[in-house]
Amino acid sequence: MKLFAGSSNQPLAEKIAQELKTPLANSETVHFADGEVRVRLIDNVKDEICAVVQSTSIPGDANLMELYQFGDLLKQGRAKKIIAVVPYLAYARQDKEHREGEAVSVRLVAKFMESSGYTDAVFLDLHSENAVNFFKIPVLSLDASQTFSCYLDQKRDDFGGGDLVIVAPDAGRKQEVEQLAGALEVDYAVVKKERNLDKTDEINREERLIFGGVAQKEAIIFDDMISTGSTAVSAAYLALKKGAFHVFLCATHAVLSRGDPFYWQNSPFEKIIVSDSIYVPKPKQFEKLEIVSVAPLIAKSLKNLL
Ligand code: R5P
């Protein structure tokens, strides 16, 4: 297999390459002053199985364009199979018409990926599995729960010392939270969140616990992503109000669109545990941040696709 690294998450691509015991293939991505991007393939890919690791995190549109260029170049180079490995898929939250007349943007992403040449796609913790329905190519939708479950299990003693409770910050996460709690043999709780659909990132501050309790427990909020942090921070204050000893946050994708490390360091969480699906550069890191690698999970899935 020839494994190419897009520019959005080279450290993850390198770790996946190490897991697969293969060197990264040679390519070059240039970012121009106006924000445009241009990929150049250096290796010959004829009749090869190729995979491109590219998380479409901020700047999502440029990272998507780079992904499409890789697909197109690999198709031109007559690769045998072209696998898009997109640990974080931009626009996955726009998977339905929440209000009449809205764009279902992930459908467009699917069309562009397919027409640019990809024959297979690997995603991780999609916001909703509904996004998969827009793809005609085979999609492998990975779940990072086991990675987090192993991590939390090994580090149980680092979570305040009380009984753990896994908290879903909205009803949409109930199933994942129930599974994680089951694997760790602890309780779970569910918060009800109302999103204000007129304002993109705002939520109504009317959260309430609709299942389970957190009093006198160590609450671990478990979500697919942290973007502005509104969802997790609101759930954290609710948990503290309801008597949790401490609150921790565990989320697959560190979108961190608020961007300011001081904001996250001063948030109500004791620790913020994320995966390396999105690269968090040093200046954006903060003391409370812990990063768990999903490279072994992705490498294993790629081996199965060969
Ligand atoms: C939404 O339903 C997702 O599962 C996340 O809870 C949400 O997208 C996180 O976004 P933010 O950090 O901006 O609240």
XYZ file of C-alpha atoms and ligand atoms in Angstrom:
320
model
C 0.000 0.000 0.000
C 1.120 3.552 -0.703
C 0.081 5.796 2.156
C 0.008 9.519 1.438
C -0.162 12.228 4.083
C -2.258 15.289 3.391
C -1.014 18.412 5.133
C -3.733 18.643 7.811
C -2.505 15.870 10.090
C 0.950 14.613 9.175
C 1.769 13.356 12.697
C -1.226 11.002 12.579
C -0.304 9.841 9.066
C 3.231 9.113 10.297
C 1.907 7.078 13.222
C -0.398 5.112 10.920
C 2.577 4.457 8.612
C 4.601 3.201 11.595
C 1.756 0.895 12.611
C 1.606 -0.430 9.054
C 5.398 -0.688 8.933
C 5.502 1.211 5.661
C 7.175 4.522 4.812
C 4.930 7.408 3.800
C 4.683 7.872 0.032
C 6.097 11.049 -1.494
C 3.940 14.026 -2.299
C 4.064 17.750 -1.824
C 1.343 20.203 -0.818
C 1.827 23.907 -1.392
C -0.363 26.522 0.326
C -0.482 29.838 -1.531
C -0.885 33.256 0.032
C -4.490 33.509 -1.164
C -5.451 30.296 0.648
C -5.395 28.073 -2.441
C -3.687 24.722 -2.216
C -1.867 22.562 -4.773
C -0.844 18.938 -4.424
C 1.893 17.230 -6.406
C 2.358 13.459 -6.444
C 5.965 12.394 -6.637
C 5.658 8.591 -6.500
C 4.394 6.384 -9.313
C 1.051 4.912 -8.249
C 0.039 2.816 -11.267
C -1.773 -0.350 -10.127
C -1.074 0.447 -6.480
C -3.529 0.456 -3.610
C -3.272 3.995 -2.278
C -4.639 5.707 0.821
C -4.657 9.397 1.667
C -4.797 10.501 5.298
C -6.407 13.914 5.468
C -8.534 15.275 8.295
C -10.795 18.006 7.015
C -10.545 20.125 10.132
C -10.052 23.915 10.166
C -9.574 25.242 7.425
C -12.159 22.665 6.343
C -12.683 23.862 2.777
C -8.970 24.041 1.907
C -8.370 20.641 3.491
C -11.252 19.200 1.476
C -9.792 20.695 -1.722
C -6.462 19.050 -0.938
C -8.260 15.737 -0.421
C -10.010 16.078 -3.801
C -6.710 16.914 -5.518
C -5.071 13.792 -4.084
C -8.003 11.698 -5.330
C -7.835 13.220 -8.784
C -4.060 12.797 -9.090
C -4.211 9.182 -7.938
C -6.966 8.497 -10.453
C -4.902 10.136 -13.232
C -1.944 8.026 -12.093
C -4.156 4.909 -12.476
C -3.970 3.692 -8.917
C -5.835 0.417 -8.403
C -7.757 1.492 -5.316
C -7.935 4.970 -3.771
C -8.917 5.092 -0.111
C -9.776 8.381 1.579
C -8.842 8.179 5.258
C -10.650 11.134 6.763
C -10.522 10.877 10.550
C -12.551 14.073 10.886
C -15.063 14.747 8.126
C -16.020 18.394 7.643
C -19.716 19.143 7.132
C -20.783 15.829 8.718
C -23.090 17.820 10.993
C -24.910 19.158 7.930
C -26.442 15.797 7.146
C -30.077 16.782 6.953
C -32.339 19.699 6.235
C -32.780 20.870 9.820
C -35.026 23.650 8.509
C -36.737 23.773 5.128
C -34.468 25.036 2.370
C -31.135 24.323 4.081
C -28.187 22.804 2.183
C -27.322 19.211 3.052
C -23.622 19.905 2.627
C -22.230 16.472 3.429
C -24.067 15.190 0.335
C -21.919 17.529 -1.762
C -18.752 16.423 0.009
C -19.674 12.815 -0.840
C -20.241 13.694 -4.489
C -16.937 15.556 -4.779
C -14.989 12.782 -3.081
C -16.448 10.164 -5.374
C -16.034 12.167 -8.554
C -12.463 13.061 -7.660
C -11.574 9.366 -7.746
C -11.910 7.766 -4.326
C -13.070 4.169 -4.399
C -13.342 3.705 -0.609
C -13.555 5.909 2.451
C -12.682 5.481 6.104
C -14.216 7.853 8.644
C -14.057 8.032 12.411
C -16.859 8.912 14.809
C -19.086 10.643 12.328
C -21.487 13.026 13.994
C -24.296 10.839 12.675
C -24.191 7.644 10.644
C -26.733 9.298 8.361
C -23.800 10.925 6.519
C -22.750 7.483 5.238
C -26.000 7.217 3.261
C -24.815 9.917 0.865
C -21.826 7.846 -0.288
C -22.096 5.311 -3.088
C -18.541 4.043 -2.515
C -17.961 1.606 0.389
C -17.511 3.472 3.664
C -15.908 2.133 6.808
C -17.180 4.094 9.752
C -14.863 3.583 12.726
C -15.753 4.025 16.366
C -13.182 5.412 18.801
C -15.105 4.265 21.903
C -12.863 1.282 22.441
C -9.749 3.437 22.281
C -11.203 5.736 24.953
C -12.546 2.860 27.003
C -9.047 1.273 27.211
C -7.526 4.632 28.099
C -10.091 5.426 30.805
C -9.847 1.929 32.211
C -6.045 2.140 32.505
C -6.200 5.591 34.083
C -9.209 5.065 36.370
C -7.242 6.268 39.390
C -6.562 9.635 37.761
C -10.230 10.614 37.765
C -10.727 12.078 41.219
C -11.137 8.853 43.165
C -14.953 8.730 43.274
C -17.288 6.501 41.263
C -17.351 7.383 37.583
C -20.438 8.340 35.619
C -20.318 8.812 31.853
C -22.456 11.727 30.699
C -24.048 12.285 27.284
C -24.193 16.066 26.734
C -27.229 15.567 24.499
C -29.723 12.819 23.805
C -28.068 12.021 20.444
C -25.048 10.586 22.297
C -27.046 8.277 24.571
C -26.163 5.062 22.734
C -22.391 5.702 22.651
C -22.367 6.774 26.285
C -24.371 3.741 27.356
C -21.873 1.498 25.536
C -18.832 3.170 27.079
C -20.380 3.037 30.538
C -21.167 -0.640 29.952
C -17.569 -1.388 28.951
C -16.274 0.374 32.069
C -19.056 -1.061 34.263
C -20.093 2.356 35.533
C -23.324 4.393 35.436
C -24.331 6.861 32.777
C -26.471 9.957 32.580
C -28.022 11.949 29.741
C -28.428 15.718 29.419
C -31.099 17.253 27.227
C -29.773 20.045 25.051
C -31.745 22.384 22.795
C -29.815 23.941 19.959
C -30.838 27.328 18.681
C -31.109 26.633 14.950
C -31.229 30.326 14.050
C -27.777 30.904 15.475
C -25.265 28.396 14.225
C -23.262 27.587 17.341
C -25.509 28.660 20.154
C -27.466 26.423 22.470
C -30.372 27.367 24.664
C -29.287 27.281 28.274
C -32.086 25.032 29.414
C -30.186 21.798 29.850
C -31.504 19.274 32.294
C -30.656 15.720 33.204
C -33.180 13.421 31.585
C -31.598 10.153 32.682
C -29.346 9.044 35.523
C -27.668 11.016 38.279
C -24.232 12.532 38.790
C -24.326 13.520 42.471
C -21.153 12.571 44.366
C -19.588 11.054 41.272
C -16.760 11.879 38.904
C -18.564 12.931 35.727
C -16.943 12.216 32.361
C -18.728 13.973 29.518
C -18.320 11.909 26.358
C -18.945 13.568 22.992
C -17.965 13.180 19.357
C -16.386 16.621 19.114
C -15.535 19.821 20.905
C -16.016 22.780 18.633
C -16.973 25.996 20.437
C -17.267 24.029 23.666
C -20.784 25.342 24.349
C -22.305 21.867 24.547
C -19.699 20.372 26.875
C -19.260 23.442 29.073
C -23.017 23.772 29.653
C -23.247 20.083 30.499
C -20.277 20.475 32.868
C -21.922 23.321 34.810
C -25.116 21.310 35.001
C -23.217 18.287 36.359
C -21.491 20.432 38.970
C -24.836 22.007 39.932
C -26.269 18.505 40.323
C -23.496 17.546 42.715
C -20.730 15.923 40.650
C -17.389 16.015 42.480
C -15.401 16.871 39.352
C -16.053 16.997 35.622
C -13.835 15.632 32.851
C -14.311 15.858 29.113
C -13.597 13.131 26.628
C -14.249 13.818 22.930
C -12.948 12.287 19.724
C -12.450 15.375 17.587
C -10.633 18.422 18.963
C -12.086 20.945 16.541
C -11.440 23.645 19.175
C -12.927 26.376 17.016
C -12.746 28.826 19.894
C -9.030 28.388 19.546
C -7.821 30.076 22.714
C -5.856 27.668 24.969
C -6.548 29.881 28.011
C -10.280 29.431 27.505
C -9.903 25.638 27.590
C -7.386 25.679 30.445
C -9.820 27.770 32.532
C -12.873 25.695 31.618
C -14.670 23.676 34.336
C -12.995 20.428 33.263
C -10.238 18.786 35.276
C -8.912 17.209 32.081
C -9.844 17.313 28.413
C -9.064 14.068 26.642
C -9.219 14.012 22.856
C -7.970 11.794 20.070
C -5.389 12.793 17.469
C -8.010 12.659 14.676
C -7.312 16.385 14.390
C -3.818 17.759 14.862
C -3.593 20.224 17.744
C -0.442 22.286 17.176
C 1.724 23.150 20.190
C 0.523 26.788 20.514
C -3.082 25.554 20.795
C -2.263 22.934 23.430
C -2.854 23.508 27.158
C -1.979 21.735 30.364
C -5.318 19.990 30.865
C -5.189 18.443 27.399
C -4.453 14.742 26.964
C -4.231 13.177 23.522
C -4.948 9.537 22.779
C -3.900 8.139 19.414
C -6.352 6.519 17.021
C -3.503 5.461 14.705
C -3.672 1.764 15.784
C -7.436 1.689 15.142
C -7.085 3.277 11.689
C -4.070 1.144 10.722
C -5.963 -2.031 11.649
C -8.917 -0.993 9.487
C -6.603 -0.252 6.550
C -5.029 -3.703 6.811
C -8.516 -5.139 6.420
C -9.058 -3.132 3.244
C -5.983 -4.498 1.466
C -23.667 17.970 18.458
O -24.744 17.457 18.542
C -22.363 17.295 18.653
O -22.488 15.992 19.121
C -21.476 18.077 19.590
O -22.031 18.054 20.872
C -21.371 19.504 19.142
O -21.258 19.579 17.769
C -20.201 20.190 19.796
O -20.171 21.519 19.343
P -19.866 22.711 20.322
O -18.576 22.393 21.020
O -19.764 23.915 19.434
O -21.021 22.838 21.273
